[in-house]
Tab-separated table of C-alpha atoms and ligand atoms in Angstrom:
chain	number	residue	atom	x	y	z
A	1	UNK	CA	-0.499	69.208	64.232
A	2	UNK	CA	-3.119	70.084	66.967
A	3	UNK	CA	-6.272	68.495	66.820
A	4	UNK	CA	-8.514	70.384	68.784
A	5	UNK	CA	-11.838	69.963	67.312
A	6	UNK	CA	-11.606	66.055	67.908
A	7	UNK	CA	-10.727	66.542	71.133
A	8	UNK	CA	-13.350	68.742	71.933
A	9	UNK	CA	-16.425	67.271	73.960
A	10	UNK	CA	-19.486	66.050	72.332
A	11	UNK	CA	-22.838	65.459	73.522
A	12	UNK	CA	-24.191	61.700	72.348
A	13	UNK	CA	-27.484	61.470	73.695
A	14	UNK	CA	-27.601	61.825	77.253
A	15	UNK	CA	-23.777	61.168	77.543
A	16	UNK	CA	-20.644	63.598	77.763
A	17	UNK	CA	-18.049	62.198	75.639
A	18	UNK	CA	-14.635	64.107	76.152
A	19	UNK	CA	-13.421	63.299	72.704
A	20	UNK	CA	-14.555	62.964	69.304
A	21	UNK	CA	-12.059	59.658	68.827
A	22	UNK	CA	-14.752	56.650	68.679
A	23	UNK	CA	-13.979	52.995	67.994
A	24	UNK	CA	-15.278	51.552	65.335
A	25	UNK	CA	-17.291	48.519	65.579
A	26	UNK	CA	-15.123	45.311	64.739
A	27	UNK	CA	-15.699	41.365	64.791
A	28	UNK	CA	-12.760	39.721	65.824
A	29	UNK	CA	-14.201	36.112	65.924
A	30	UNK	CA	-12.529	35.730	68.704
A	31	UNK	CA	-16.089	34.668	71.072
A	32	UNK	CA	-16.263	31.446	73.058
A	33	UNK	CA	-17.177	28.554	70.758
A	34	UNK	CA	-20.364	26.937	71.694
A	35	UNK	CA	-22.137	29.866	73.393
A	36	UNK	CA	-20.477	32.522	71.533
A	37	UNK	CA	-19.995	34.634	74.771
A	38	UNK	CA	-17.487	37.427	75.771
A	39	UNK	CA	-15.035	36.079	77.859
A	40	UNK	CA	-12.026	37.310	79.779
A	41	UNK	CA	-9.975	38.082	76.386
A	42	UNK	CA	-12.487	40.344	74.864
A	43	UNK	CA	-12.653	41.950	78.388
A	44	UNK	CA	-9.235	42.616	78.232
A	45	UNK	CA	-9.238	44.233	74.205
A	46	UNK	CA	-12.436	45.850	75.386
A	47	UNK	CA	-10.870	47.734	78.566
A	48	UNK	CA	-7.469	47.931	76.662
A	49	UNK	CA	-9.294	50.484	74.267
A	50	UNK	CA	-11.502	52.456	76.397
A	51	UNK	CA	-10.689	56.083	77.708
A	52	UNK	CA	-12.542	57.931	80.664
A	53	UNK	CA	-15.391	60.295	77.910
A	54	UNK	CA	-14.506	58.015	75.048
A	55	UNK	CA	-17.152	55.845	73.340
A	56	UNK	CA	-16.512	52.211	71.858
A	57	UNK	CA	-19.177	50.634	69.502
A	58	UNK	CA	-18.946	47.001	70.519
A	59	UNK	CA	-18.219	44.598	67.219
A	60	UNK	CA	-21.587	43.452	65.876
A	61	UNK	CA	-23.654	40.825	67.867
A	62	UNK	CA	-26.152	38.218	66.631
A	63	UNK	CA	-29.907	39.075	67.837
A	64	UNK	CA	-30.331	35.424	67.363
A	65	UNK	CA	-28.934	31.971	66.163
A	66	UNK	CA	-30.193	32.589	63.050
A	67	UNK	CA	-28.482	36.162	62.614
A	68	UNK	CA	-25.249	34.733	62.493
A	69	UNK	CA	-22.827	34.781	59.497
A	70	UNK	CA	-19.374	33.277	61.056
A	71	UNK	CA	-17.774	31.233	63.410
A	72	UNK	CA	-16.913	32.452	66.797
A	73	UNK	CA	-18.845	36.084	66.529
A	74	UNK	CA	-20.352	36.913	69.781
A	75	UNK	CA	-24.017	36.890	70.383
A	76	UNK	CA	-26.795	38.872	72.547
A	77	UNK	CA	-29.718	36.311	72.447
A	78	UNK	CA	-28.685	33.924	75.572
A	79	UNK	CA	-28.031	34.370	79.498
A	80	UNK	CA	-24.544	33.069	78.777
A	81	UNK	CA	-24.053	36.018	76.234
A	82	UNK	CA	-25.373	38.589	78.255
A	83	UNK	CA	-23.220	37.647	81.182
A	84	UNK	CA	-19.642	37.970	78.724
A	85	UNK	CA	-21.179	41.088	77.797
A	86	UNK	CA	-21.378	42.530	81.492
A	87	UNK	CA	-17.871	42.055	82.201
A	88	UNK	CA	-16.864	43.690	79.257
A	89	UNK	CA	-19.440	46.777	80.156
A	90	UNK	CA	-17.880	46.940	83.520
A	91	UNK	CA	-14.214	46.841	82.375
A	92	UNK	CA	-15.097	49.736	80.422
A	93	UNK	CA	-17.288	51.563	82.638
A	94	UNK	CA	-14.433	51.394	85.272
A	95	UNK	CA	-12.295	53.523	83.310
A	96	UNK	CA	-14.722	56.067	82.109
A	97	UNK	CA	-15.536	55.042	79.195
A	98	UNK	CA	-19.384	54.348	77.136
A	99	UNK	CA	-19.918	51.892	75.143
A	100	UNK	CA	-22.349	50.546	72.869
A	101	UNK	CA	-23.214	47.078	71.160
A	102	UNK	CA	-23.777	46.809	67.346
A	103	UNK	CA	-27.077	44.881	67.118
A	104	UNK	CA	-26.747	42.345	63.984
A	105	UNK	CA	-28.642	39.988	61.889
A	106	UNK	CA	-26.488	38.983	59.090
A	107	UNK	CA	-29.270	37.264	56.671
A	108	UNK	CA	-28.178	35.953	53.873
A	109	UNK	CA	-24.626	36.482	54.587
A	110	UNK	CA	-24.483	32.576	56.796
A	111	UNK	CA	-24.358	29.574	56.210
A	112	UNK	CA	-26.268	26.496	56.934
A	113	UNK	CA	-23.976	25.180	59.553
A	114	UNK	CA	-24.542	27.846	61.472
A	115	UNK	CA	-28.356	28.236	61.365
A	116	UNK	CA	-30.855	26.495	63.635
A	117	UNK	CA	-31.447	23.109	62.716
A	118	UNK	CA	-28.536	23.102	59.386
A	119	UNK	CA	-31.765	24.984	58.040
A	120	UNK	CA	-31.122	27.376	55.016
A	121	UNK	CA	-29.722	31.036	56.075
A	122	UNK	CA	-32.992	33.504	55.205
A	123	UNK	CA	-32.795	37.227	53.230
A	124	UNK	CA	-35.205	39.501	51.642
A	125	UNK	CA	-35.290	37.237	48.226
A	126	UNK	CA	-33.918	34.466	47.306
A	127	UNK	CA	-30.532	36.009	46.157
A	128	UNK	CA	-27.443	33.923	46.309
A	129	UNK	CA	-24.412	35.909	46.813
A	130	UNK	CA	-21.370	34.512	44.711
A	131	UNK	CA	-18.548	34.130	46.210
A	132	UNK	CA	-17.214	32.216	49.437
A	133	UNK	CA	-18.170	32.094	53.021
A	134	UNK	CA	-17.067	30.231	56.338
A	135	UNK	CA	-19.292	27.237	57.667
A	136	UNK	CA	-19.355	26.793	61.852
A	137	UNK	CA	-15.563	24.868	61.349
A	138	UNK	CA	-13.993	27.757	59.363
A	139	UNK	CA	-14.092	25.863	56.204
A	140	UNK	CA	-14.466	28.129	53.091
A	141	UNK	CA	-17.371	26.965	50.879
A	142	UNK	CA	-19.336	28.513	48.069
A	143	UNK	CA	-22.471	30.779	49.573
A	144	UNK	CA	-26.034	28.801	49.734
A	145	UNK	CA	-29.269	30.396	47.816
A	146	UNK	CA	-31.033	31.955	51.158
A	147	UNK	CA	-34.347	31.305	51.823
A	148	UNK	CA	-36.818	34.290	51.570
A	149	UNK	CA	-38.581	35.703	54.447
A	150	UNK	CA	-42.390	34.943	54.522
A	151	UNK	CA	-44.503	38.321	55.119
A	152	UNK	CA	-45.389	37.057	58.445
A	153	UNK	CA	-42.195	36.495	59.660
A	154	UNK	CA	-40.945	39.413	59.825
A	155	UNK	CA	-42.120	40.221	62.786
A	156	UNK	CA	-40.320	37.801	64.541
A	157	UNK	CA	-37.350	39.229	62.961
A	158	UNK	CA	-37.691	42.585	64.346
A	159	UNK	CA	-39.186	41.087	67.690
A	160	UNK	CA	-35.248	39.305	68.027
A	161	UNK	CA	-33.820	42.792	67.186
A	162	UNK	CA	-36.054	44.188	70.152
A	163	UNK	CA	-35.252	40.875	72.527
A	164	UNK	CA	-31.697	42.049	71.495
A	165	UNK	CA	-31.775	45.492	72.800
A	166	UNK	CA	-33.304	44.261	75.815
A	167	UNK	CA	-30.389	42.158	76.452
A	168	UNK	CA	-28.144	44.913	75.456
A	169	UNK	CA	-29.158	46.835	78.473
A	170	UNK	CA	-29.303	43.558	80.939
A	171	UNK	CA	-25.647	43.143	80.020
A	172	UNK	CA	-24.926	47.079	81.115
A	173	UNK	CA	-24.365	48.758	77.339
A	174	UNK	CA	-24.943	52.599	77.368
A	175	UNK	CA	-27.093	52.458	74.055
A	176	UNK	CA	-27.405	50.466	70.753
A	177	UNK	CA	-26.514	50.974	67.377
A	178	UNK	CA	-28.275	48.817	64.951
A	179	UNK	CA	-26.087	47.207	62.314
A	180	UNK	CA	-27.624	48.858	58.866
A	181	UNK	CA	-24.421	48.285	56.945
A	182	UNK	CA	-22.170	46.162	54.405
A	183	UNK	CA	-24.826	44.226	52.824
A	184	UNK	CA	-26.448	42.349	56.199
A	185	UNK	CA	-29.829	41.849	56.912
A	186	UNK	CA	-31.180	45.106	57.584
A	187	UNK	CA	-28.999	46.411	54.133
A	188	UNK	CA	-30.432	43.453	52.213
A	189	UNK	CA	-33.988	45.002	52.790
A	190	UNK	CA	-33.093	47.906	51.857
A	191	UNK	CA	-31.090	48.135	48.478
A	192	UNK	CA	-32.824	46.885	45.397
A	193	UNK	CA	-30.154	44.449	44.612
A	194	UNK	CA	-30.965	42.134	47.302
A	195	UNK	CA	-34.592	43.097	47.426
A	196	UNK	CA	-37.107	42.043	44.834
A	197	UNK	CA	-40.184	41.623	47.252
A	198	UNK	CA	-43.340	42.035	45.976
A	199	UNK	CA	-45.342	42.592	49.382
A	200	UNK	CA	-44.845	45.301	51.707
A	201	UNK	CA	-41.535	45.175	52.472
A	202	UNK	CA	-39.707	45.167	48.669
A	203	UNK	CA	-40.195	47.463	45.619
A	204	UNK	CA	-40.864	51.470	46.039
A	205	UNK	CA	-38.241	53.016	48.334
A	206	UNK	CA	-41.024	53.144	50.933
A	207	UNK	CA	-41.802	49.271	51.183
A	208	UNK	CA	-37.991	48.731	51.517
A	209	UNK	CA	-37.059	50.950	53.871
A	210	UNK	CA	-40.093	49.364	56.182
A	211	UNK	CA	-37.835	46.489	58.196
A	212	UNK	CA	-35.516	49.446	59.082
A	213	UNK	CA	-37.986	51.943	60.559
A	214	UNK	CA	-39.994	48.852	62.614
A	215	UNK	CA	-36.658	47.752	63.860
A	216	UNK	CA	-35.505	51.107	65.100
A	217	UNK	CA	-38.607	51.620	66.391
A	218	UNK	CA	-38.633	48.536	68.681
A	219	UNK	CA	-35.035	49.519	69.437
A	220	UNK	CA	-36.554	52.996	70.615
A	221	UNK	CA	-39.136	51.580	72.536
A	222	UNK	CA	-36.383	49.818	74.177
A	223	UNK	CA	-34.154	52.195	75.068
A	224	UNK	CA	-35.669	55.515	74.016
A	225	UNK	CA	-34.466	57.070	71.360
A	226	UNK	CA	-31.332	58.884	71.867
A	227	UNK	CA	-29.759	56.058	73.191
A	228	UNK	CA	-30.369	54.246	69.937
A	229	UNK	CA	-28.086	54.908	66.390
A	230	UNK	CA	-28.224	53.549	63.110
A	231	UNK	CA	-25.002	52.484	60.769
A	232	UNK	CA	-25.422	52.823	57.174
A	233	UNK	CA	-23.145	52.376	54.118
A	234	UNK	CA	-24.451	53.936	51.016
A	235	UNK	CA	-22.400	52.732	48.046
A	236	UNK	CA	-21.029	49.998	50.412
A	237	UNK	CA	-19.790	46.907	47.813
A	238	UNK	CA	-19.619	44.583	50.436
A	239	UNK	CA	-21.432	41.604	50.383
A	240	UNK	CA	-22.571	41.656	47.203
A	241	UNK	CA	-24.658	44.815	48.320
A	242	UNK	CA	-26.339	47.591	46.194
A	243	UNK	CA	-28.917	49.737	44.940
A	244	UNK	CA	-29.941	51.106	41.996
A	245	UNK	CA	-30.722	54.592	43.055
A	246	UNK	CA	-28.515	55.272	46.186
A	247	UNK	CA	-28.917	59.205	46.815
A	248	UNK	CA	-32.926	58.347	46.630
A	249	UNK	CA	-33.118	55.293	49.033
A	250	UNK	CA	-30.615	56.816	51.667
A	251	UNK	CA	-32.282	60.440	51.324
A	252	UNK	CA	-35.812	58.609	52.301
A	253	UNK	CA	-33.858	56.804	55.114
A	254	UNK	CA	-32.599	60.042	56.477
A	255	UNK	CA	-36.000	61.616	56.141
A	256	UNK	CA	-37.454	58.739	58.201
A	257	UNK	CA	-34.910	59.340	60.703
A	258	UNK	CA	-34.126	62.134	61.180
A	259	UNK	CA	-36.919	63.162	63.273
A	260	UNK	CA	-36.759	60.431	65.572
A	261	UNK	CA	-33.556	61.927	67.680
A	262	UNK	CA	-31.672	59.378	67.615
A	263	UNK	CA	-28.169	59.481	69.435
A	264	UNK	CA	-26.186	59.243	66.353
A	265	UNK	CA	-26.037	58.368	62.814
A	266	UNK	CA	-22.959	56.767	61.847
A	267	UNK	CA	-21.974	56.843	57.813
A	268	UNK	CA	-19.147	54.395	56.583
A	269	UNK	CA	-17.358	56.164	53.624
A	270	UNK	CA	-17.777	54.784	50.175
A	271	UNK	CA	-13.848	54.700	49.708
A	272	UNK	CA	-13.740	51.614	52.421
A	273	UNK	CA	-16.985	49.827	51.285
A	274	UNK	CA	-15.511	46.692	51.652
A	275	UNK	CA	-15.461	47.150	55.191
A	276	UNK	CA	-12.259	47.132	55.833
A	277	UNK	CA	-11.164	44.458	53.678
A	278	UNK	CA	-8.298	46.167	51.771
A	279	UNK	CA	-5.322	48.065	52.860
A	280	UNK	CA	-6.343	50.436	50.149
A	281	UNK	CA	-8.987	53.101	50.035
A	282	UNK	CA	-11.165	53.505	46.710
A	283	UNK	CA	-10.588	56.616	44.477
A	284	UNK	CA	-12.676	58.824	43.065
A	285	UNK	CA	-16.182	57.780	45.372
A	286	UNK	CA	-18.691	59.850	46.014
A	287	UNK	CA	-18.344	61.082	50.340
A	288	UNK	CA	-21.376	60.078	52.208
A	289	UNK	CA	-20.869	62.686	54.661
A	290	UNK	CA	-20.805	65.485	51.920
A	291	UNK	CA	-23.557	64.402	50.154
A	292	UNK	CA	-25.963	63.575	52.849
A	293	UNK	CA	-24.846	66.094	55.671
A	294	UNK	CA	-27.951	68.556	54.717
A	295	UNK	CA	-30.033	65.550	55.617
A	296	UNK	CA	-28.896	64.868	59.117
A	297	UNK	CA	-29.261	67.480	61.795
A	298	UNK	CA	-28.137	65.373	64.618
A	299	UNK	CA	-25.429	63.998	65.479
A	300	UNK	CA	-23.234	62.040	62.450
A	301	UNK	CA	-20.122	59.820	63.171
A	302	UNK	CA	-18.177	59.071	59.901
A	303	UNK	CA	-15.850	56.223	59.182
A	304	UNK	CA	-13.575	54.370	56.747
A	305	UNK	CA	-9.947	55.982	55.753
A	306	UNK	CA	-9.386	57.802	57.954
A	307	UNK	CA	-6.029	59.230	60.129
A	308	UNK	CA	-5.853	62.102	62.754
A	309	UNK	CA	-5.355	64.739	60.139
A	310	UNK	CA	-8.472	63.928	58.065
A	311	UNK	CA	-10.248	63.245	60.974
A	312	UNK	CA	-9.641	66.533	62.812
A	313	UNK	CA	-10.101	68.196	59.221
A	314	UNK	CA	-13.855	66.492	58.670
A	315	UNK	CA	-14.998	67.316	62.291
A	316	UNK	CA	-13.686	71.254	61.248
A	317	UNK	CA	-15.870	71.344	58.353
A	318	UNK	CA	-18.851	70.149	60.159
A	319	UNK	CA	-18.972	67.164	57.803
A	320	UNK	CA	-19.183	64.513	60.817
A	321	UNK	CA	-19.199	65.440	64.819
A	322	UNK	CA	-16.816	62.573	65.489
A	323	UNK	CA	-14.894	59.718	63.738
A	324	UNK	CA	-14.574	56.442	63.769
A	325	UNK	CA	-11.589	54.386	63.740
A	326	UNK	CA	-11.495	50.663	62.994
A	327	UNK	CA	-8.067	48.783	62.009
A	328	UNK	CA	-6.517	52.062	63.966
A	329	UNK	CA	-7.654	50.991	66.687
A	330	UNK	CA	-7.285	47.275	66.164
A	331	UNK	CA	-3.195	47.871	66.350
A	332	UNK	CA	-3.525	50.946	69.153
A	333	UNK	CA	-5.363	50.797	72.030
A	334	UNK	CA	-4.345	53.820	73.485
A	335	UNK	CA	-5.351	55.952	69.789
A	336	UNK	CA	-6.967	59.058	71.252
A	337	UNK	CA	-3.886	59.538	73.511
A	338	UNK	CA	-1.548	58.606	70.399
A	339	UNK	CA	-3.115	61.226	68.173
A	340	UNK	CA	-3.696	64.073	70.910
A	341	UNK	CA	-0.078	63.742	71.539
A	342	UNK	CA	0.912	62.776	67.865
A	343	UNK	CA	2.635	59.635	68.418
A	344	UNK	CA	3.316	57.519	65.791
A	345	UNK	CA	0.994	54.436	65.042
A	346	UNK	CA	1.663	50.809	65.210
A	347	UNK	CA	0.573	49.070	62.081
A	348	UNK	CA	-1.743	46.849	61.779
A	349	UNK	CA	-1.326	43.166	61.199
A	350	UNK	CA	-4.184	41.691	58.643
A	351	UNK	CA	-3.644	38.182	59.528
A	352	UNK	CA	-4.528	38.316	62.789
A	353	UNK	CA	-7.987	40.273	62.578
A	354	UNK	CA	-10.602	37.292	62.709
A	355	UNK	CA	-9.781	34.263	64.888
A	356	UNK	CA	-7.218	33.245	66.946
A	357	UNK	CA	-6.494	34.228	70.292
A	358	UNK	CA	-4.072	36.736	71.899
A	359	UNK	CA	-2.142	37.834	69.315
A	360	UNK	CA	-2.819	41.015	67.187
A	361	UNK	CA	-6.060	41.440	69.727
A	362	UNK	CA	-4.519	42.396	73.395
A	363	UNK	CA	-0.879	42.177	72.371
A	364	UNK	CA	-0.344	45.553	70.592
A	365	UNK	CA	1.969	47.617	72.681
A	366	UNK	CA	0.666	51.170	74.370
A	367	UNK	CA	3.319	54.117	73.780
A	368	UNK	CA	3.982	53.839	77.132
A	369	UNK	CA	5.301	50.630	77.828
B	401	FNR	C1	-14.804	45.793	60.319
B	401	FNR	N1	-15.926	46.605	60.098
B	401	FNR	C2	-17.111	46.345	60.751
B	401	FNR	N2	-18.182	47.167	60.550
B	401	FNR	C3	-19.319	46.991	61.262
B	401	FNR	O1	-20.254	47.765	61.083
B	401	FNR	N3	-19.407	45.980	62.173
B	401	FNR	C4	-18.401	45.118	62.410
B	401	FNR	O2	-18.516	44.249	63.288
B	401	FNR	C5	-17.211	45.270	61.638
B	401	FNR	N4	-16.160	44.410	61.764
B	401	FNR	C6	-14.941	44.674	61.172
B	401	FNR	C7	-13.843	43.882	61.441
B	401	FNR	C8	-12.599	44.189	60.914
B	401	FNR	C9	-11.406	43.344	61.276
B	401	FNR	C10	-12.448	45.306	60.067
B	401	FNR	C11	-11.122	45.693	59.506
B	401	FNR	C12	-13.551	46.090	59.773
B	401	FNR	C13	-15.752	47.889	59.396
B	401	FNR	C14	-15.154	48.926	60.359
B	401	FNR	O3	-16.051	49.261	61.399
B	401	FNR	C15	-14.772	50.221	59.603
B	401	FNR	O4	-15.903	50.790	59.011
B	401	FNR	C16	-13.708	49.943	58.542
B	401	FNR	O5	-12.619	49.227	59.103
B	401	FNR	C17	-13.180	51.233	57.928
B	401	FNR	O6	-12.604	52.051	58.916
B	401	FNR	P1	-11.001	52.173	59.081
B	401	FNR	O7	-10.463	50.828	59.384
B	401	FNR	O8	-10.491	52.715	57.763
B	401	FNR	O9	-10.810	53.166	60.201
C-alpha cells in the first residue's frame, strides 16, 4: 500500500512538516523524582522518535505543583524543568524534527500527596471521581472529593497555564498544545458532568467554555497564535468525564476557536476515549472528525485507533490533515519510516508504559538494527 497523502508535506503554523505521521502526546512517568525534570532517558526516547519535518507533541506537563495527577510526570513550572526540557528540544531539533509540549493541569484527577502542602487536589465542583488513583509513592488509593475553585482563583489558574507557555519557549519547544482532553482540568470545566458552577464559569455552554478561551488566550499572547493548538476529546469516558449535550458544547468550542488561527486542532476519536487504556477500540461511536470537520477550517490532527491504512485513508478524505499515533509509536521509534516503507510493527508492551526505566521506553528495536 502507498501512502502518499501522509507523506505529503503540511504546513503547521509557521513550520514545514514533511510528513503527516505525528506523535501523539504520551506520559511515561518516567521524570526525575523530586523535580520531575527531563533527564538524559527521555532525551534519548525523545530523539529516538523524531524525524527531520516530523512533529512530536511532548507527553503532557504540569503548569504547576498543583496540576499534577501522578508520580514521576514531568513538569514546566521550575528552572530545573525547563533545563530537562532543553535537552530534549535540542536532541530533537538536531535531527530535524519540531516539537511541541502538551501544557497540563490535571484538577481533580490528583491526589493529596501530590499537591502543595498534602492540601486537597481542586476541580470545577466538588465532584469526586470513583474509582482509584496513585498517591506520590505509587500506592493505589480511592480518589479524594476535590476542592472547588473559588471565582477568584481562577485567574491564577490560567496565569500558571501562561507562566507555562513561557517556560515552554525558555526550554526551546516550537509551539504549545494545551491539554483539553480525557477529563483534566481544562475538560472538567467544560462538560456538565464535572461542572455544576453557578458563577461565571459553570452552567450555559458559554460560562463553561470560559476557562478554555482565557487559557488559550494567554497561551496566544504567549506565543501567538499559530504556534498554539488545542486537544479535545468529545465523548472521551476517561476520567469519569462527560457532558450532557456533546455536539452543542464542542460546536460552541469550535466556534470560539476557530477564528483564532490556531496551529492545529487535534481531536482524539471517541472509539479510544479511554485514552489509550485498552487494547481494544470501542464500536459503534460516533467519529469526531466526521462530525465536527465542517466546524474546523484549519488545520485538524486526529487520533486514537489508528494504523497506516486508516490513517492514509482519513487524511484522503479530508477528515484530518495528519494523524496521530500514540502506543505506535511507544513500540516504534522509527514509525514514519516503518509505514512509508511498510514494515511490519513491533507490538507494544502494556506493562511497561508508565514507570520504570529503560525498558519498553528506549529499548524497542529500529528496522534497521
Ligand atoms: C496516552 N494518551 C495521552 N493523551 C494526552 O493527551 N496526553 C498524554 O500525556 C497522554 N498519555 C498517554 C500515555 C499512554 C501510555 C497512552 C497509551 C496514551 C492518549 C494518546 O495520546 C492517544 O490519544 C491514545 O493512545 C490513542 O491513540 P493510539 O494509541 O490508538 O494511536
Amino acid at each position: 500500500m502507498s501512502f502518499s497523502k501522509l507523506f505529503a508535506p503540511l504546513t503547521v503554523g509557521p513550520y514545514r512538516l514533511s510528513h503527516r505521521v505525528i506523535m501523539a502526546p504520551l506520559t511515561r512517568m518516567r521524570a526525575q523524582d523530586g523535580t520531575v525534570a527531563a533527564h538524559a532517558l527521555n532525551v534519548l526516547h525523545y530523539k529516538q522518535r523524531a524525524s527531520d519535518g516530523g512533529l512530536i507533541i511532548a507527553e503532557a506537563s504540569q503548569v504547576s505543583q498543583a496540576g499534577q495527577g501522578y508520580p514521576a510526570t514531568p513538569g514546566i513550572h521550575s528552572e530545573r524543568q525547563i533545563e530537562g526540557w532543553r535537552d530534549v528540544t535540542e536532541a530533537v531539533h538536531l535531527k530535524g524534527g519540531r516539537i511541541f509540549l502538551q501544557l497540563w493541569h490535571v484538577g481533580r484527577v490528583s491526589h493529596s500527596s501530590l499537591q502543595p502542602n498534602g492540601a486537597l487536589p481542586v476541580a470545577p465542583s466538588a465532584i469526586r471521581i470513583n474509582g482509584e488513583t496513585l498517591t506520590a509513592s505509587w500506592k493505589s488509593v480511592p480518589f479524594e472529593t476535590p476542592r472547588a475553585l473559588e471565582t477568584e482563583e481562577i485567574a491564577e489558574v490560567v496565569e500558571s497555564f501562561r507562566q507555562g507557555a513561557e517556560n515552554a519557549k525558555l526550554a526551546g519547544f516550537d509551539g504549545v498544545e494545551l491539554h483539553g482532553a480525557n477529563g483534566y482540568l481544562v475538560e472538567q470545566f467544560l462538560q456538565s458532568r464535572s461542572n455544576q458552577r453557578s458563577d461565571q464559569y459553570g452552567g450555559s455552554v458559554e460560562n463553561r467554555c470560559r476557562f478554555l478561551k482565557e487559557t488559550v488566550d494567554a497561551l496566544i499572547d504567549v506565543w501567538g497564535s499559530d504556534r498554539v493548538a488545542v486537544r479535545l476529546s468529545p465523548y472521551g469516558v476517561a476520567n469519569e468525564s462527560g457532558d450532557d449535550d456533546p455536539v452543542s458544547l464542542y460546536r460552541h468550542v469550535l466556534r470560539q476557536l476557530n477564528p483564532l488561527g490556531l496551529g492545529y486542532l487535534h481531536f482524539i476519536e471517541p472509539r479510544s476515549s479511554g485514552a489509550g487504556r485498552a487494547d481494544v477500540n470501542h464500536q459503534n461511536v460516533p467519529s469526531a472528525l466526521e462530525l465536527f470537520r465542517s466546524d474546523w477550517s484549519g488545520v485538524l490532527i486526529g487520533a486514537g485507533g489508528f494504523d497506516g491504512a486508516s490513517a492514509e485513508a482519513t487524511v484522503a478524505s479530508g477528515r484530518a490533515d495528519a494523524i496521530a499515533f500514540g502506543r505506535a509509536f511507544i513500540a516504534n521509534p522509527d514509525l514514519p519510516t516503518r509505514l512509508k516503507l511498510n514494515i511490519p510493527l513491533n507490538p507494544y508492551n502494556r506493562a511497561t508504559f508508565y514507570g520504570g526505566g529503560a525498558a519498553g521506553y528506549t529499548d524497542y528495536s529500529r528496522y534497521e538494527t
